PDB file of C-alpha atoms in Angstrom:
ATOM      1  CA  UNK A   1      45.488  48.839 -45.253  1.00  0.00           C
ATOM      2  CA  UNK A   2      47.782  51.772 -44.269  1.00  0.00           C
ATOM      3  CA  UNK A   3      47.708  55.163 -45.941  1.00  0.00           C
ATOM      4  CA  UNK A   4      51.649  55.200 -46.188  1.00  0.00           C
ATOM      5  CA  UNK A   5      52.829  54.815 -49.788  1.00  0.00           C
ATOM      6  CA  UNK A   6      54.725  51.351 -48.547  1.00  0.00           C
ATOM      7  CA  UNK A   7      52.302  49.035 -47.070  1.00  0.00           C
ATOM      8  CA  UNK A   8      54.056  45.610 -45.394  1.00  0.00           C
ATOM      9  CA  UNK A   9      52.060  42.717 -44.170  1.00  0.00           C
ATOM     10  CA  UNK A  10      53.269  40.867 -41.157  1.00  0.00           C
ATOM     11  CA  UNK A  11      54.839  38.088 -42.138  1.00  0.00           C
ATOM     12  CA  UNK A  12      56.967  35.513 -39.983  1.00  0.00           C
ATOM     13  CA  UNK A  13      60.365  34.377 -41.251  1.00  0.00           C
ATOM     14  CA  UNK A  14      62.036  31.118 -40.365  1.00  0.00           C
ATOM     15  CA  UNK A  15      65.796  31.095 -40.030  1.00  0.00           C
ATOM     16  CA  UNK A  16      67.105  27.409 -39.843  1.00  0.00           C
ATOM     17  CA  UNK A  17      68.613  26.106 -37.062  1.00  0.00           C
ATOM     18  CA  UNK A  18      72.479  26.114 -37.374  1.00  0.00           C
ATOM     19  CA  UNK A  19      74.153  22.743 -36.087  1.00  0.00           C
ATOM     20  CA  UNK A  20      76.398  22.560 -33.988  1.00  0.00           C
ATOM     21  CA  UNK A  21      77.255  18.888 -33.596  1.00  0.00           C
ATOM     22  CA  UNK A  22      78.029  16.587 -36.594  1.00  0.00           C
ATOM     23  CA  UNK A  23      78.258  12.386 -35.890  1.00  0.00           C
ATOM     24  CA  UNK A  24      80.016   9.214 -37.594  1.00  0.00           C
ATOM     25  CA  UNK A  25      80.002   6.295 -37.829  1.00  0.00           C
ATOM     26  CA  UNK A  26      82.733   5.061 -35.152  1.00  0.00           C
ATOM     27  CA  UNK A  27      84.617   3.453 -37.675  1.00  0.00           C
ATOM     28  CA  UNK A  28      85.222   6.835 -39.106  1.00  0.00           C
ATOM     29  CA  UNK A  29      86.931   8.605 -36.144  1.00  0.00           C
ATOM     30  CA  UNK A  30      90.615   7.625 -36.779  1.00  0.00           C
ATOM     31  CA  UNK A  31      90.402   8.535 -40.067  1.00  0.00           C
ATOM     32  CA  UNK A  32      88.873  11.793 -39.059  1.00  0.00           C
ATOM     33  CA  UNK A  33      91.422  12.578 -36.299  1.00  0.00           C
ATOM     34  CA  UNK A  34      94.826  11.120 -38.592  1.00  0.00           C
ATOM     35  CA  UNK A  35      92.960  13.611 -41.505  1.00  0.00           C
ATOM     36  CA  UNK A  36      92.987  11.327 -43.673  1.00  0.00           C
ATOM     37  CA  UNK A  37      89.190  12.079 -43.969  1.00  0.00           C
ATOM     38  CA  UNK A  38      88.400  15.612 -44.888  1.00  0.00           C
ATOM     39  CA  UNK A  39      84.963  15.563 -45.949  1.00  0.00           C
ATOM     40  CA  UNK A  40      81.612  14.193 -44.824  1.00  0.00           C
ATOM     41  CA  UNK A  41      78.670  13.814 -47.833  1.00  0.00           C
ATOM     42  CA  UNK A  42      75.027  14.126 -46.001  1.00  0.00           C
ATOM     43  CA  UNK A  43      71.555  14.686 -47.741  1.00  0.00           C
ATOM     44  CA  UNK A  44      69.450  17.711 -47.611  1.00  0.00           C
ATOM     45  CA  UNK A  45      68.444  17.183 -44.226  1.00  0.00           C
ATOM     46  CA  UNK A  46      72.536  17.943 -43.310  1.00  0.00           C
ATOM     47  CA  UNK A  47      73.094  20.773 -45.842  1.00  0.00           C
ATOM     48  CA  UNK A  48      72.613  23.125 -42.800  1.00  0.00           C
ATOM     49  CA  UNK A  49      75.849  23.543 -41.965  1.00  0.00           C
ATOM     50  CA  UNK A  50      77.487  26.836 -41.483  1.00  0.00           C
ATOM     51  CA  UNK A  51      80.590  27.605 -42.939  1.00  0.00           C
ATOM     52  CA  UNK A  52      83.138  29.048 -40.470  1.00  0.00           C
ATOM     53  CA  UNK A  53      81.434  27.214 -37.330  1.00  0.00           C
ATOM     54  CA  UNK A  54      83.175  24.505 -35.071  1.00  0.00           C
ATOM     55  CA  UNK A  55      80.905  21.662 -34.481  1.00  0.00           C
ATOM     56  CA  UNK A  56      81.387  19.164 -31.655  1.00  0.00           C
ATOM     57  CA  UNK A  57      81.669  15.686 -33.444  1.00  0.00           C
ATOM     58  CA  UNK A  58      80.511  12.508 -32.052  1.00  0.00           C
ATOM     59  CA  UNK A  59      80.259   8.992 -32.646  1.00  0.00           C
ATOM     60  CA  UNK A  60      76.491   7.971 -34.024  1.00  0.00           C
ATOM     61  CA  UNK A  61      76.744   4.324 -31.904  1.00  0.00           C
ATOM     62  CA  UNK A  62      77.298   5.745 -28.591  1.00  0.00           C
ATOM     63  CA  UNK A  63      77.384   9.506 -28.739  1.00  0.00           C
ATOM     64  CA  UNK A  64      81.228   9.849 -27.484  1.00  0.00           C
ATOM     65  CA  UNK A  65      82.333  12.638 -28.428  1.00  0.00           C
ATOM     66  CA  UNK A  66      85.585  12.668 -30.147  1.00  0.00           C
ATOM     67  CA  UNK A  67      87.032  16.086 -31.713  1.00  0.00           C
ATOM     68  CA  UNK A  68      86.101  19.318 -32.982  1.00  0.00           C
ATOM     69  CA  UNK A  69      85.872  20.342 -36.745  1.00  0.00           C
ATOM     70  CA  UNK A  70      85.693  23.636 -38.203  1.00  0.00           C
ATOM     71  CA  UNK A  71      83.134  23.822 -41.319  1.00  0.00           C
ATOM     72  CA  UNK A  72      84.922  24.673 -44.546  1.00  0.00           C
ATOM     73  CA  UNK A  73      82.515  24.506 -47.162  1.00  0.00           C
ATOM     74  CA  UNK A  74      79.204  22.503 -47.768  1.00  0.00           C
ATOM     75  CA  UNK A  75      78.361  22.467 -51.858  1.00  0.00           C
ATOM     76  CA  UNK A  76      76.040  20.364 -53.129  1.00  0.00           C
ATOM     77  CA  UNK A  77      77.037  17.270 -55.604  1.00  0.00           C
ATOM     78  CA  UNK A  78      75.429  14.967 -57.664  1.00  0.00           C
ATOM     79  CA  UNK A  79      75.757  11.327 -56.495  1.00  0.00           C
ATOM     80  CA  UNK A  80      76.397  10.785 -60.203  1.00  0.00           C
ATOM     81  CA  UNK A  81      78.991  13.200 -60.114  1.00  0.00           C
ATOM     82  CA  UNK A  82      81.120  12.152 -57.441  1.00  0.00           C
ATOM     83  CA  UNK A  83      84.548  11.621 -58.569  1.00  0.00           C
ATOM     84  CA  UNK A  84      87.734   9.405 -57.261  1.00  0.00           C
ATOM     85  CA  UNK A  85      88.267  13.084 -55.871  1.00  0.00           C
ATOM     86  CA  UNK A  86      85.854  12.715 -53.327  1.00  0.00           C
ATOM     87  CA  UNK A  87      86.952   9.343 -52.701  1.00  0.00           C
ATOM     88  CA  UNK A  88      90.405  10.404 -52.116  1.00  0.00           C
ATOM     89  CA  UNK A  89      89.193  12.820 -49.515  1.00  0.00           C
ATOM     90  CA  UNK A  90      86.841  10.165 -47.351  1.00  0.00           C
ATOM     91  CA  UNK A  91      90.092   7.847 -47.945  1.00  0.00           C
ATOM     92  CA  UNK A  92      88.296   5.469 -50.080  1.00  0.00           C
ATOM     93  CA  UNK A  93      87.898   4.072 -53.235  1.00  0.00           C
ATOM     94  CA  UNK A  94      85.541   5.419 -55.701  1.00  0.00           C
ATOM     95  CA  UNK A  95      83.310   2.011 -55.863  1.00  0.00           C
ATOM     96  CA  UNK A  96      83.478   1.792 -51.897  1.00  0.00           C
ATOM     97  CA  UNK A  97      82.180   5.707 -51.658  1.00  0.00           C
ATOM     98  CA  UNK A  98      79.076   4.801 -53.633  1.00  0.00           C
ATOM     99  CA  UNK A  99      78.605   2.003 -52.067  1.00  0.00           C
ATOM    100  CA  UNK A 100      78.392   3.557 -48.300  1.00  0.00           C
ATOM    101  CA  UNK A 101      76.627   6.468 -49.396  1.00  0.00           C
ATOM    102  CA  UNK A 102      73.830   3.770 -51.025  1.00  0.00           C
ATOM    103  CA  UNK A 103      73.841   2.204 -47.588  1.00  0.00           C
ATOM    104  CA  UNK A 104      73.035   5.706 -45.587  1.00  0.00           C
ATOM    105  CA  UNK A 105      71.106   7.200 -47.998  1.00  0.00           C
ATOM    106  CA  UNK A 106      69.539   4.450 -50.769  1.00  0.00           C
ATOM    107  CA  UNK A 107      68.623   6.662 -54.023  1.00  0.00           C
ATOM    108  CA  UNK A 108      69.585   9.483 -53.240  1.00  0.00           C
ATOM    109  CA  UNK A 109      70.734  11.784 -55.829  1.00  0.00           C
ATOM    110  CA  UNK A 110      71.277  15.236 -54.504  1.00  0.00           C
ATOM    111  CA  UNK A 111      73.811  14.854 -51.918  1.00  0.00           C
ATOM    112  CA  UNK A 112      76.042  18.108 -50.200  1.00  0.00           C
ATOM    113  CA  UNK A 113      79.946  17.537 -49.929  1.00  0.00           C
ATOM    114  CA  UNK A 114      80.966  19.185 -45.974  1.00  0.00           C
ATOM    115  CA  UNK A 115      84.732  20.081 -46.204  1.00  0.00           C
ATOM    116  CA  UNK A 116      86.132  20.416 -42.545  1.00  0.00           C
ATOM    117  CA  UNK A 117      89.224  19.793 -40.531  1.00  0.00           C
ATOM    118  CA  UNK A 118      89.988  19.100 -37.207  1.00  0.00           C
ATOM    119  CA  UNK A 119      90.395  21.809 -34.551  1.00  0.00           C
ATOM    120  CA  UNK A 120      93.605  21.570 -32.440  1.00  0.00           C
ATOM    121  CA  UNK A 121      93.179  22.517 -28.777  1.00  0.00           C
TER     122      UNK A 121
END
């Protein structure tokens, strides 16, 4: 121990990783690119995302990429909680929301709304 009135220990800090690439489902991208689709919802492993940054986007089949989006907001949401709001903005219905996010992520409850649009070039 050090004779200086403050006294720090080493420790190591871990900054996550900040993504830069976001993918969909290919049956996703004309939505995407018409913006009719303005948000993605992704679990906790996809709650990363920085607000501010432009990630490339990509199809998850084949990895084409398609656009670029610039990250508007990522706030976490209830699966519960999601509203025909949300719907509205994945241009869906409420029932057929649910119903993908059950098929990507089966009970899952604690889910993070990502509000982007596209970048123009």
């Amino acid at each position: 121990m050090s004779n200086s009135p403050y006294y720090y220990e080493k420790c190591e800090i871990t900054v996550s990783q900040i993504p830069t690439t976001m993918t969909f489902f290919a049956r996703f991208e004309s939505d995407i690119l018409a913006k009719k689709k303005t948000i993605t919802i992704r679990d906790e492993s996809e709650r990363d995302y920085q607000v501010g940054s432009i990630v490339d986007v990509s199809t998850l089949e084949e990895g084409r990429w398609f656009c670029k989006l610039h990250i508007d907001a990522v706030t976490p949401v209830q699966f519960s909680a999601l509203t025909e709001f949300h719907a509205e903005q994945e241009n869906m219905t409420l029932p057929e929301l649910k119903s993908v996010i059950n098929e990507i992520y089966p009970n899952v409850d604690a889910l993070y709304v990502v509000t982007y649009h596209v970048v123009e070039e």
